């Protein structure tokens, strides 16, 4: 079969790598891709947020399945256009993707489904939001309603910080996301990410992970898109997983179907677990990055069978062949990230790190220029390894990161500290 993947980060390199392990895949095109992806698949330039352009490209190239990596095409309704054109697509329609693209939508969905989440209120104007925060006190969490590139959430220690966050949002710091603000109670406990495939009604769990959002070791400093991850998440015991499915995932999926906006694709369920009870922090309508890199190296070739079954509404008979393995991903970033990263530095030494079923250097922000591999983004490489236990995965992944010859690259040495301590 012919497959088109939309996106060009470490997540999409991992998806491309897994898809290519499966002999079912005849032709793989990734748009736009990156230098690492270009080494294993065809790349194409199309406007990935223009549904009509993606559908036309898919028809011209006899594409059987489109896998949408990031959230922006989903928010733009690209999956809707592809479905309407009769092209199989992995990723929800725009109305269902609102679980990620509108925090107030997600909270109201939880209310309707009686799913446990932080108490909240939602506001369309700054004065009412400020009054609520002043009455409620700190700590408190302030969120821009819409997509804000991972920067729309402030966990405020003081009322002053919360008020500043509200003012920033209504001053238009996040553009359209400024239309609304959600103010939430602070949840305490341990965070974990739970990934399930949903084909409208059926739900298939495909793995758990924990990521490290802060730039600095010991989980300090500013938030990033994610500096590393590991899978599985030890906190996601069988009991916690069953509770998350019964109280959060199933009721919310059923509510979306009941409303006539069924969810189809991967649902990223961000949880806070305290005393064995999971509560929803957020939904995302796509795989996490770098969590996806850990899931893909663990699932390997079967990832394509599962994704295809999901896109074709056939999850009923699908099952995951679990290996008793662990994976870790360490993100190598350019100096300056998550602020303005230094661009254009050269990366050497990747040729000795041959990809195997146990280790892959996924690319996130790279480009080839006259035969040299250059860093072009904030997060540049996702070094990923698998092992029989997390300790072994960590040993392998750090041996790989140390073998990368990139003096300007920075990475955290403590990925997985919580699970390994
Ligand atoms: P979100 O974009 O909603 O996932 O928020 C980003 C991060 O902020 C989460 O991964 C949590 O670490 C933190 N966060 C969000 N909401 C809460 C909350 N109600 N209580 C505690 N931490 C939160
Ligand atoms: N790693 C967090 C995310 O992809 O949203």
Tab-separated table of C-alpha atoms and ligand atoms in Angstrom:
chain	number	residue	atom	x	y	z
A	1	UNK	CA	0.000	0.000	0.000
A	2	UNK	CA	1.010	3.629	-0.522
A	3	UNK	CA	1.167	5.838	2.543
A	4	UNK	CA	1.431	9.592	3.053
A	5	UNK	CA	2.529	10.976	6.444
A	6	UNK	CA	1.973	14.667	7.217
A	7	UNK	CA	4.583	16.366	9.391
A	8	UNK	CA	8.333	16.743	9.716
A	9	UNK	CA	9.466	16.220	13.306
A	10	UNK	CA	10.867	13.411	15.407
A	11	UNK	CA	7.366	12.014	15.830
A	12	UNK	CA	6.903	11.711	12.068
A	13	UNK	CA	10.373	10.186	11.577
A	14	UNK	CA	9.397	7.540	14.153
A	15	UNK	CA	6.052	6.919	12.412
A	16	UNK	CA	7.854	6.630	9.048
A	17	UNK	CA	10.440	4.219	10.494
A	18	UNK	CA	7.746	1.973	12.012
A	19	UNK	CA	5.600	1.986	8.849
A	20	UNK	CA	8.649	0.934	6.798
A	21	UNK	CA	9.273	-2.089	9.052
A	22	UNK	CA	5.997	-3.484	7.699
A	23	UNK	CA	6.268	-5.276	4.314
A	24	UNK	CA	2.738	-4.034	3.519
A	25	UNK	CA	4.155	-0.597	2.813
A	26	UNK	CA	5.061	-0.238	-0.874
A	27	UNK	CA	5.626	3.482	-1.131
A	28	UNK	CA	6.026	6.041	1.666
A	29	UNK	CA	5.874	9.798	1.147
A	30	UNK	CA	6.313	12.282	3.999
A	31	UNK	CA	5.373	15.961	3.679
A	32	UNK	CA	7.413	17.959	4.436
A	33	UNK	CA	9.722	15.482	6.243
A	34	UNK	CA	13.283	16.397	7.269
A	35	UNK	CA	16.842	15.270	6.479
A	36	UNK	CA	16.504	12.067	8.522
A	37	UNK	CA	13.178	11.156	6.953
A	38	UNK	CA	14.617	11.865	3.479
A	39	UNK	CA	17.129	9.067	4.154
A	40	UNK	CA	14.374	6.436	4.408
A	41	UNK	CA	11.358	7.775	2.454
A	42	UNK	CA	10.317	10.136	-0.325
A	43	UNK	CA	9.567	13.672	0.805
A	44	UNK	CA	7.176	16.147	-0.799
A	45	UNK	CA	6.317	19.812	-0.479
A	46	UNK	CA	2.589	20.336	-0.049
A	47	UNK	CA	0.619	22.713	2.138
A	48	UNK	CA	-0.237	20.228	4.880
A	49	UNK	CA	-2.956	22.511	6.292
A	50	UNK	CA	-4.816	22.732	2.971
A	51	UNK	CA	-7.195	19.750	2.857
A	52	UNK	CA	-7.931	20.103	-0.856
A	53	UNK	CA	-4.217	20.189	-1.717
A	54	UNK	CA	-3.517	17.117	0.431
A	55	UNK	CA	-6.494	15.231	-1.090
A	56	UNK	CA	-5.385	16.082	-4.629
A	57	UNK	CA	-1.812	14.984	-3.913
A	58	UNK	CA	-3.108	11.748	-2.349
A	59	UNK	CA	-5.267	10.946	-5.403
A	60	UNK	CA	-2.485	11.740	-7.884
A	61	UNK	CA	-0.098	9.437	-6.027
A	62	UNK	CA	-2.571	6.596	-5.415
A	63	UNK	CA	-2.196	7.006	-1.651
A	64	UNK	CA	-4.189	4.407	0.322
A	65	UNK	CA	-3.722	5.884	3.782
A	66	UNK	CA	-2.850	9.338	5.135
A	67	UNK	CA	-1.353	9.520	8.646
A	68	UNK	CA	-1.609	12.977	10.205
A	69	UNK	CA	1.241	13.642	12.665
A	70	UNK	CA	0.686	17.128	14.154
A	71	UNK	CA	-2.417	18.939	15.372
A	72	UNK	CA	-2.412	21.901	12.965
A	73	UNK	CA	-3.778	19.961	9.941
A	74	UNK	CA	-6.473	18.434	12.197
A	75	UNK	CA	-7.485	21.897	13.430
A	76	UNK	CA	-7.651	23.006	9.782
A	77	UNK	CA	-10.064	20.182	8.901
A	78	UNK	CA	-7.672	18.241	6.657
A	79	UNK	CA	-8.989	14.877	7.963
A	80	UNK	CA	-12.580	15.991	7.162
A	81	UNK	CA	-11.653	16.759	3.549
A	82	UNK	CA	-9.801	13.455	3.102
A	83	UNK	CA	-12.691	11.427	4.587
A	84	UNK	CA	-15.184	13.251	2.388
A	85	UNK	CA	-13.003	12.346	-0.611
A	86	UNK	CA	-13.070	8.669	0.399
A	87	UNK	CA	-9.374	8.551	1.389
A	88	UNK	CA	-8.529	6.563	4.533
A	89	UNK	CA	-7.078	8.901	7.142
A	90	UNK	CA	-5.574	8.426	10.584
A	91	UNK	CA	-6.596	11.484	12.599
A	92	UNK	CA	-9.873	12.962	13.837
A	93	UNK	CA	-12.168	15.397	12.062
A	94	UNK	CA	-12.013	19.031	13.151
A	95	UNK	CA	-15.024	18.802	15.501
A	96	UNK	CA	-13.565	15.823	17.360
A	97	UNK	CA	-10.058	17.355	17.408
A	98	UNK	CA	-11.573	20.085	19.579
A	99	UNK	CA	-10.671	17.855	22.535
A	100	UNK	CA	-7.232	19.409	21.955
A	101	UNK	CA	-7.921	22.646	20.114
A	102	UNK	CA	-10.287	24.063	22.773
A	103	UNK	CA	-9.600	23.549	26.476
A	104	UNK	CA	-13.120	24.745	27.381
A	105	UNK	CA	-14.552	22.178	24.944
A	106	UNK	CA	-12.526	19.414	26.632
A	107	UNK	CA	-13.641	20.520	30.102
A	108	UNK	CA	-17.316	20.653	29.074
A	109	UNK	CA	-16.920	17.179	27.521
A	110	UNK	CA	-15.597	15.894	30.867
A	111	UNK	CA	-18.589	17.465	32.626
A	112	UNK	CA	-21.024	15.818	30.216
A	113	UNK	CA	-19.259	12.456	30.639
A	114	UNK	CA	-18.736	12.822	34.425
A	115	UNK	CA	-15.013	12.270	33.852
A	116	UNK	CA	-12.751	13.295	36.757
A	117	UNK	CA	-10.688	16.403	35.998
A	118	UNK	CA	-9.646	19.604	37.798
A	119	UNK	CA	-12.455	21.956	38.861
A	120	UNK	CA	-12.551	24.932	36.506
A	121	UNK	CA	-14.317	27.948	35.118
A	122	UNK	CA	-14.119	29.371	31.611
A	123	UNK	CA	-14.158	33.100	30.751
A	124	UNK	CA	-14.483	35.237	27.648
A	125	UNK	CA	-13.317	38.432	29.354
A	126	UNK	CA	-10.378	39.379	31.561
A	127	UNK	CA	-12.323	41.121	34.347
A	128	UNK	CA	-14.432	38.060	35.191
A	129	UNK	CA	-11.402	35.759	35.028
A	130	UNK	CA	-9.413	38.088	37.312
A	131	UNK	CA	-12.264	38.263	39.825
A	132	UNK	CA	-12.494	34.452	39.882
A	133	UNK	CA	-8.754	34.092	40.518
A	134	UNK	CA	-8.842	36.718	43.277
A	135	UNK	CA	-11.724	34.917	44.977
A	136	UNK	CA	-10.190	31.471	44.536
A	137	UNK	CA	-6.565	32.247	45.470
A	138	UNK	CA	-3.341	30.460	44.485
A	139	UNK	CA	-1.931	28.039	43.464
A	140	UNK	CA	-4.106	28.014	40.378
A	141	UNK	CA	-3.700	27.124	36.698
A	142	UNK	CA	-4.442	29.546	33.826
A	143	UNK	CA	-4.835	28.244	30.272
A	144	UNK	CA	-5.387	29.915	26.925
A	145	UNK	CA	-8.381	28.159	25.376
A	146	UNK	CA	-6.967	27.382	21.920
A	147	UNK	CA	-3.765	25.975	20.422
A	148	UNK	CA	-0.776	27.870	21.787
A	149	UNK	CA	2.202	25.723	20.705
A	150	UNK	CA	2.522	24.261	24.193
A	151	UNK	CA	2.987	27.693	25.769
A	152	UNK	CA	-0.566	28.536	26.790
A	153	UNK	CA	-0.511	27.036	30.314
A	154	UNK	CA	0.671	28.839	33.457
A	155	UNK	CA	0.818	26.903	36.722
A	156	UNK	CA	0.675	29.989	38.988
A	157	UNK	CA	2.150	29.880	42.496
A	158	UNK	CA	0.737	33.301	43.322
A	159	UNK	CA	-2.401	35.280	42.482
A	160	UNK	CA	-0.150	37.900	40.838
A	161	UNK	CA	1.292	35.341	38.397
A	162	UNK	CA	-2.197	34.114	37.541
A	163	UNK	CA	-3.452	37.667	36.906
A	164	UNK	CA	-0.414	38.378	34.673
A	165	UNK	CA	-1.129	35.196	32.718
A	166	UNK	CA	-4.755	36.255	32.212
A	167	UNK	CA	-3.667	39.702	31.003
A	168	UNK	CA	-1.112	38.190	28.599
A	169	UNK	CA	-3.734	35.890	27.092
A	170	UNK	CA	-6.310	38.657	26.591
A	171	UNK	CA	-3.593	40.977	25.229
A	172	UNK	CA	-3.380	38.550	22.312
A	173	UNK	CA	-0.126	36.753	23.115
A	174	UNK	CA	-1.571	33.579	21.592
A	175	UNK	CA	-3.622	35.118	18.810
A	176	UNK	CA	-6.941	33.368	18.368
A	177	UNK	CA	-6.272	31.314	21.497
A	178	UNK	CA	-6.912	34.590	23.337
A	179	UNK	CA	-10.663	34.412	22.793
A	180	UNK	CA	-11.154	32.450	26.029
A	181	UNK	CA	-9.333	31.484	29.168
A	182	UNK	CA	-9.827	28.419	31.357
A	183	UNK	CA	-8.897	28.748	35.038
A	184	UNK	CA	-8.354	25.419	36.805
A	185	UNK	CA	-7.591	24.081	40.249
A	186	UNK	CA	-4.091	22.700	40.658
A	187	UNK	CA	-3.892	18.920	40.438
A	188	UNK	CA	-1.189	17.150	42.426
A	189	UNK	CA	0.246	13.671	41.932
A	190	UNK	CA	2.281	12.035	39.178
A	191	UNK	CA	1.706	12.744	35.488
A	192	UNK	CA	1.543	10.089	32.795
A	193	UNK	CA	0.449	9.889	29.162
A	194	UNK	CA	-1.893	7.140	28.017
A	195	UNK	CA	-2.323	6.452	24.298
A	196	UNK	CA	-5.408	4.810	22.859
A	197	UNK	CA	-6.606	4.254	19.310
A	198	UNK	CA	-10.262	5.096	18.755
A	199	UNK	CA	-12.277	4.241	15.626
A	200	UNK	CA	-15.436	6.097	16.565
A	201	UNK	CA	-16.702	3.630	19.149
A	202	UNK	CA	-13.983	1.070	19.881
A	203	UNK	CA	-10.961	1.831	22.032
A	204	UNK	CA	-7.583	0.061	21.888
A	205	UNK	CA	-4.837	1.011	24.379
A	206	UNK	CA	-1.413	1.057	22.674
A	207	UNK	CA	0.934	2.201	25.401
A	208	UNK	CA	1.854	4.559	28.190
A	209	UNK	CA	4.715	7.016	28.589
A	210	UNK	CA	6.070	9.780	30.741
A	211	UNK	CA	7.746	12.817	29.265
A	212	UNK	CA	9.980	15.531	30.687
A	213	UNK	CA	8.670	18.965	29.734
A	214	UNK	CA	11.252	21.176	31.483
A	215	UNK	CA	14.530	22.133	29.788
A	216	UNK	CA	16.693	21.529	32.864
A	217	UNK	CA	17.781	18.493	34.858
A	218	UNK	CA	15.701	17.794	37.952
A	219	UNK	CA	12.681	19.082	35.989
A	220	UNK	CA	13.671	22.747	36.375
A	221	UNK	CA	13.569	25.777	34.088
A	222	UNK	CA	11.145	26.714	31.333
A	223	UNK	CA	8.740	24.313	29.643
A	224	UNK	CA	9.615	22.816	26.268
A	225	UNK	CA	7.821	20.567	23.804
A	226	UNK	CA	9.476	17.644	25.627
A	227	UNK	CA	13.157	16.863	26.333
A	228	UNK	CA	12.778	13.122	26.691
A	229	UNK	CA	10.355	10.315	27.414
A	230	UNK	CA	10.177	6.706	28.424
A	231	UNK	CA	7.652	3.930	28.022
A	232	UNK	CA	5.930	2.247	29.776
A	233	UNK	CA	5.026	4.577	32.664
A	234	UNK	CA	5.318	2.588	35.929
A	235	UNK	CA	2.532	4.657	37.537
A	236	UNK	CA	0.099	3.275	34.924
A	237	UNK	CA	-0.584	0.021	36.740
A	238	UNK	CA	-3.358	-2.286	35.537
A	239	UNK	CA	-5.750	-0.747	38.080
A	240	UNK	CA	-4.941	2.858	37.108
A	241	UNK	CA	-5.218	1.979	33.409
A	242	UNK	CA	-8.603	0.329	33.946
A	243	UNK	CA	-9.824	3.336	35.950
A	244	UNK	CA	-8.651	5.754	33.233
A	245	UNK	CA	-10.476	3.716	30.575
A	246	UNK	CA	-13.694	3.296	32.575
A	247	UNK	CA	-14.029	6.766	34.062
A	248	UNK	CA	-12.390	9.030	31.476
A	249	UNK	CA	-11.675	7.559	28.039
A	250	UNK	CA	-14.805	5.476	27.401
A	251	UNK	CA	-17.356	8.028	28.685
A	252	UNK	CA	-15.736	10.853	26.681
A	253	UNK	CA	-15.481	8.767	23.482
A	254	UNK	CA	-19.133	7.746	23.891
A	255	UNK	CA	-20.193	11.342	24.458
A	256	UNK	CA	-18.414	12.474	21.265
A	257	UNK	CA	-20.138	9.706	19.280
A	258	UNK	CA	-23.500	10.565	20.853
A	259	UNK	CA	-23.090	14.172	19.707
A	260	UNK	CA	-22.528	13.030	16.112
A	261	UNK	CA	-18.822	13.941	16.141
A	262	UNK	CA	-17.170	10.525	16.635
A	263	UNK	CA	-13.441	10.464	17.350
A	264	UNK	CA	-11.180	8.555	14.971
A	265	UNK	CA	-7.413	8.421	15.455
A	266	UNK	CA	-5.013	8.321	18.373
A	267	UNK	CA	-6.215	9.968	21.561
A	268	UNK	CA	-3.479	11.230	23.879
A	269	UNK	CA	-4.829	11.124	27.398
A	270	UNK	CA	-2.713	13.257	29.748
A	271	UNK	CA	-3.369	12.150	33.315
A	272	UNK	CA	-2.499	13.162	36.864
A	273	UNK	CA	-2.534	10.167	39.199
A	274	UNK	CA	-2.897	10.586	42.947
A	275	UNK	CA	-3.485	7.711	45.385
A	276	UNK	CA	-4.263	5.416	42.464
A	277	UNK	CA	-6.961	7.709	41.043
A	278	UNK	CA	-6.396	9.194	37.572
A	279	UNK	CA	-7.741	12.613	36.641
A	280	UNK	CA	-7.619	14.184	33.189
A	281	UNK	CA	-5.102	17.014	32.671
A	282	UNK	CA	-5.584	17.278	28.919
A	283	UNK	CA	-6.455	15.460	25.746
A	284	UNK	CA	-4.409	15.752	22.579
A	285	UNK	CA	-5.691	14.663	19.181
A	286	UNK	CA	-2.336	13.207	18.052
A	287	UNK	CA	0.723	11.353	19.320
A	288	UNK	CA	2.995	13.192	21.739
A	289	UNK	CA	6.498	14.099	20.678
A	290	UNK	CA	8.833	12.546	22.012
A	291	UNK	CA	6.449	9.920	23.477
A	292	UNK	CA	5.690	8.647	19.958
A	293	UNK	CA	9.355	7.787	19.388
A	294	UNK	CA	9.225	5.411	22.404
A	295	UNK	CA	5.908	3.875	21.338
A	296	UNK	CA	7.027	3.313	17.733
A	297	UNK	CA	10.337	1.620	18.591
A	298	UNK	CA	8.363	-0.680	20.910
A	299	UNK	CA	5.525	-1.465	18.469
A	300	UNK	CA	7.648	-1.723	15.311
A	301	UNK	CA	5.926	-3.086	12.194
A	302	UNK	CA	2.570	-3.765	13.899
A	303	UNK	CA	2.131	0.014	14.316
A	304	UNK	CA	1.031	0.178	10.666
A	305	UNK	CA	-1.520	-2.650	11.071
A	306	UNK	CA	-2.993	-0.894	14.116
A	307	UNK	CA	-3.061	2.548	12.483
A	308	UNK	CA	-4.663	1.112	9.343
A	309	UNK	CA	-7.296	-0.807	11.342
A	310	UNK	CA	-8.088	2.392	13.236
A	311	UNK	CA	-8.402	4.491	10.065
A	312	UNK	CA	-10.629	1.864	8.428
A	313	UNK	CA	-12.901	1.467	11.461
A	314	UNK	CA	-11.768	-2.107	12.129
A	315	UNK	CA	-10.394	-1.910	15.664
A	316	UNK	CA	-12.740	-4.692	16.757
A	317	UNK	CA	-10.368	-7.492	15.739
A	318	UNK	CA	-7.125	-5.566	16.310
A	319	UNK	CA	-4.763	-6.416	19.125
A	320	UNK	CA	-1.327	-5.360	20.259
A	321	UNK	CA	1.422	-7.966	20.566
A	322	UNK	CA	3.058	-6.651	23.700
A	323	UNK	CA	6.736	-7.298	24.239
A	324	UNK	CA	8.033	-7.064	27.764
A	325	UNK	CA	10.306	-4.191	26.753
A	326	UNK	CA	11.101	-0.601	27.704
A	327	UNK	CA	12.114	2.374	25.591
A	328	UNK	CA	13.716	5.732	26.261
A	329	UNK	CA	14.089	8.804	24.068
A	330	UNK	CA	16.562	11.620	24.789
A	331	UNK	CA	16.040	14.853	22.867
A	332	UNK	CA	19.159	16.700	21.707
A	333	UNK	CA	18.336	20.375	21.318
A	334	UNK	CA	20.164	23.409	19.950
A	335	UNK	CA	21.574	25.898	22.460
A	336	UNK	CA	19.043	28.620	23.215
A	337	UNK	CA	15.996	26.334	23.076
A	338	UNK	CA	13.177	26.790	24.177
A	339	UNK	CA	14.023	30.415	23.376
A	340	UNK	CA	15.605	31.293	20.022
A	341	UNK	CA	17.798	28.298	19.082
A	342	UNK	CA	21.233	28.653	17.474
A	343	UNK	CA	20.773	27.401	13.909
A	344	UNK	CA	23.130	26.001	11.295
A	345	UNK	CA	25.656	24.122	13.453
A	346	UNK	CA	26.996	20.876	11.986
A	347	UNK	CA	26.186	17.410	13.366
A	348	UNK	CA	28.660	14.563	12.728
A	349	UNK	CA	29.021	10.945	13.720
A	350	UNK	CA	25.503	9.686	12.998
A	351	UNK	CA	26.791	7.178	10.400
A	352	UNK	CA	28.202	4.978	13.193
A	353	UNK	CA	24.774	4.837	14.852
A	354	UNK	CA	23.118	2.423	12.431
A	355	UNK	CA	19.368	2.079	12.978
A	356	UNK	CA	18.311	-1.330	14.318
A	357	UNK	CA	15.150	-2.657	15.932
A	358	UNK	CA	16.736	-1.629	19.246
A	359	UNK	CA	18.119	1.840	18.521
A	360	UNK	CA	17.335	4.696	16.131
A	361	UNK	CA	18.399	8.339	15.962
A	362	UNK	CA	15.210	10.062	14.819
A	363	UNK	CA	15.620	13.535	13.324
A	364	UNK	CA	13.432	16.456	14.334
A	365	UNK	CA	15.045	19.684	13.117
A	366	UNK	CA	17.742	18.854	10.573
A	367	UNK	CA	18.591	19.689	6.957
A	368	UNK	CA	21.308	18.560	4.546
A	369	UNK	CA	23.417	21.281	2.968
A	370	UNK	CA	26.224	20.363	0.551
A	371	UNK	CA	26.584	16.972	2.169
A	372	UNK	CA	26.690	18.368	5.704
A	373	UNK	CA	23.972	17.681	8.275
A	374	UNK	CA	22.872	20.917	9.943
A	375	UNK	CA	20.697	21.663	12.976
A	376	UNK	CA	17.753	23.778	11.846
A	377	UNK	CA	15.349	23.788	14.782
A	378	UNK	CA	15.054	23.855	18.562
A	379	UNK	CA	14.626	20.138	19.123
A	380	UNK	CA	17.052	18.584	16.639
A	381	UNK	CA	17.499	14.845	17.311
A	382	UNK	CA	15.422	12.240	19.212
A	383	UNK	CA	17.889	9.542	20.222
A	384	UNK	CA	15.816	6.437	21.031
A	385	UNK	CA	16.649	2.960	22.358
A	386	UNK	CA	14.883	-0.128	23.603
A	387	UNK	CA	15.930	-2.562	26.323
A	388	UNK	CA	14.734	-5.440	28.495
A	389	UNK	CA	14.300	-2.933	31.307
A	390	UNK	CA	14.441	0.830	31.616
A	391	UNK	CA	18.003	0.785	32.958
A	392	UNK	CA	19.229	-1.025	29.845
A	393	UNK	CA	17.295	1.321	27.567
A	394	UNK	CA	18.883	4.263	29.386
A	395	UNK	CA	22.423	2.852	29.079
A	396	UNK	CA	21.949	2.363	25.356
A	397	UNK	CA	20.347	5.724	24.704
A	398	UNK	CA	23.050	7.693	26.530
A	399	UNK	CA	25.840	5.717	24.815
A	400	UNK	CA	24.238	6.805	21.540
A	401	UNK	CA	23.831	10.446	22.580
A	402	UNK	CA	27.487	10.541	23.672
A	403	UNK	CA	28.551	9.158	20.280
A	404	UNK	CA	26.879	12.024	18.409
A	405	UNK	CA	29.553	14.549	17.463
A	406	UNK	CA	27.681	17.818	17.958
A	407	UNK	CA	29.434	20.110	20.456
A	408	UNK	CA	26.634	22.686	20.225
A	409	UNK	CA	23.911	20.188	21.169
A	410	UNK	CA	22.415	20.079	24.666
A	411	UNK	CA	20.485	17.301	26.356
A	412	UNK	CA	19.311	16.221	29.789
A	413	UNK	CA	21.252	13.436	31.509
A	414	UNK	CA	18.409	12.481	33.855
A	415	UNK	CA	15.598	11.238	31.613
A	416	UNK	CA	13.666	8.580	33.529
A	417	UNK	CA	14.953	9.666	36.959
A	418	UNK	CA	11.591	9.244	38.632
A	419	UNK	CA	11.094	5.680	37.407
A	420	UNK	CA	14.722	4.696	38.107
A	421	UNK	CA	15.182	6.237	41.563
B	1	LIG	P1	-1.683	21.101	29.128
B	1	LIG	O1	-1.267	21.854	27.886
B	1	LIG	O2	-3.081	21.291	29.543
B	1	LIG	O3	-1.199	19.694	29.119
B	1	LIG	O4	-0.750	21.669	30.288
B	1	LIG	C1	0.656	21.549	30.189
B	1	LIG	C2	1.207	21.062	31.492
B	1	LIG	O5	0.800	21.929	32.560
B	1	LIG	C3	0.703	19.687	31.918
B	1	LIG	O6	1.423	18.649	31.320
B	1	LIG	C4	0.869	19.744	33.402
B	1	LIG	O7	2.221	19.486	33.764
B	1	LIG	C5	0.558	21.178	33.732
B	1	LIG	N1	-0.845	21.310	34.115
B	1	LIG	C6	-1.902	21.586	33.317
B	1	LIG	N2	-3.063	21.636	34.007
B	1	LIG	C7	-2.731	21.364	35.291
B	1	LIG	C8	-3.485	21.279	36.508
B	1	LIG	N3	-4.805	21.496	36.546
B	1	LIG	N4	-2.809	20.987	37.644
B	1	LIG	C9	-1.471	20.791	37.630
B	1	LIG	N5	-0.712	20.875	36.528
B	1	LIG	C10	-1.324	21.164	35.369
B	2	LIG	N1	5.297	15.806	24.638
B	2	LIG	C1	4.107	16.503	24.827
B	2	LIG	C2	3.316	16.738	23.617
B	2	LIG	O1	3.623	16.252	22.530
B	2	LIG	O2	2.320	17.447	23.706
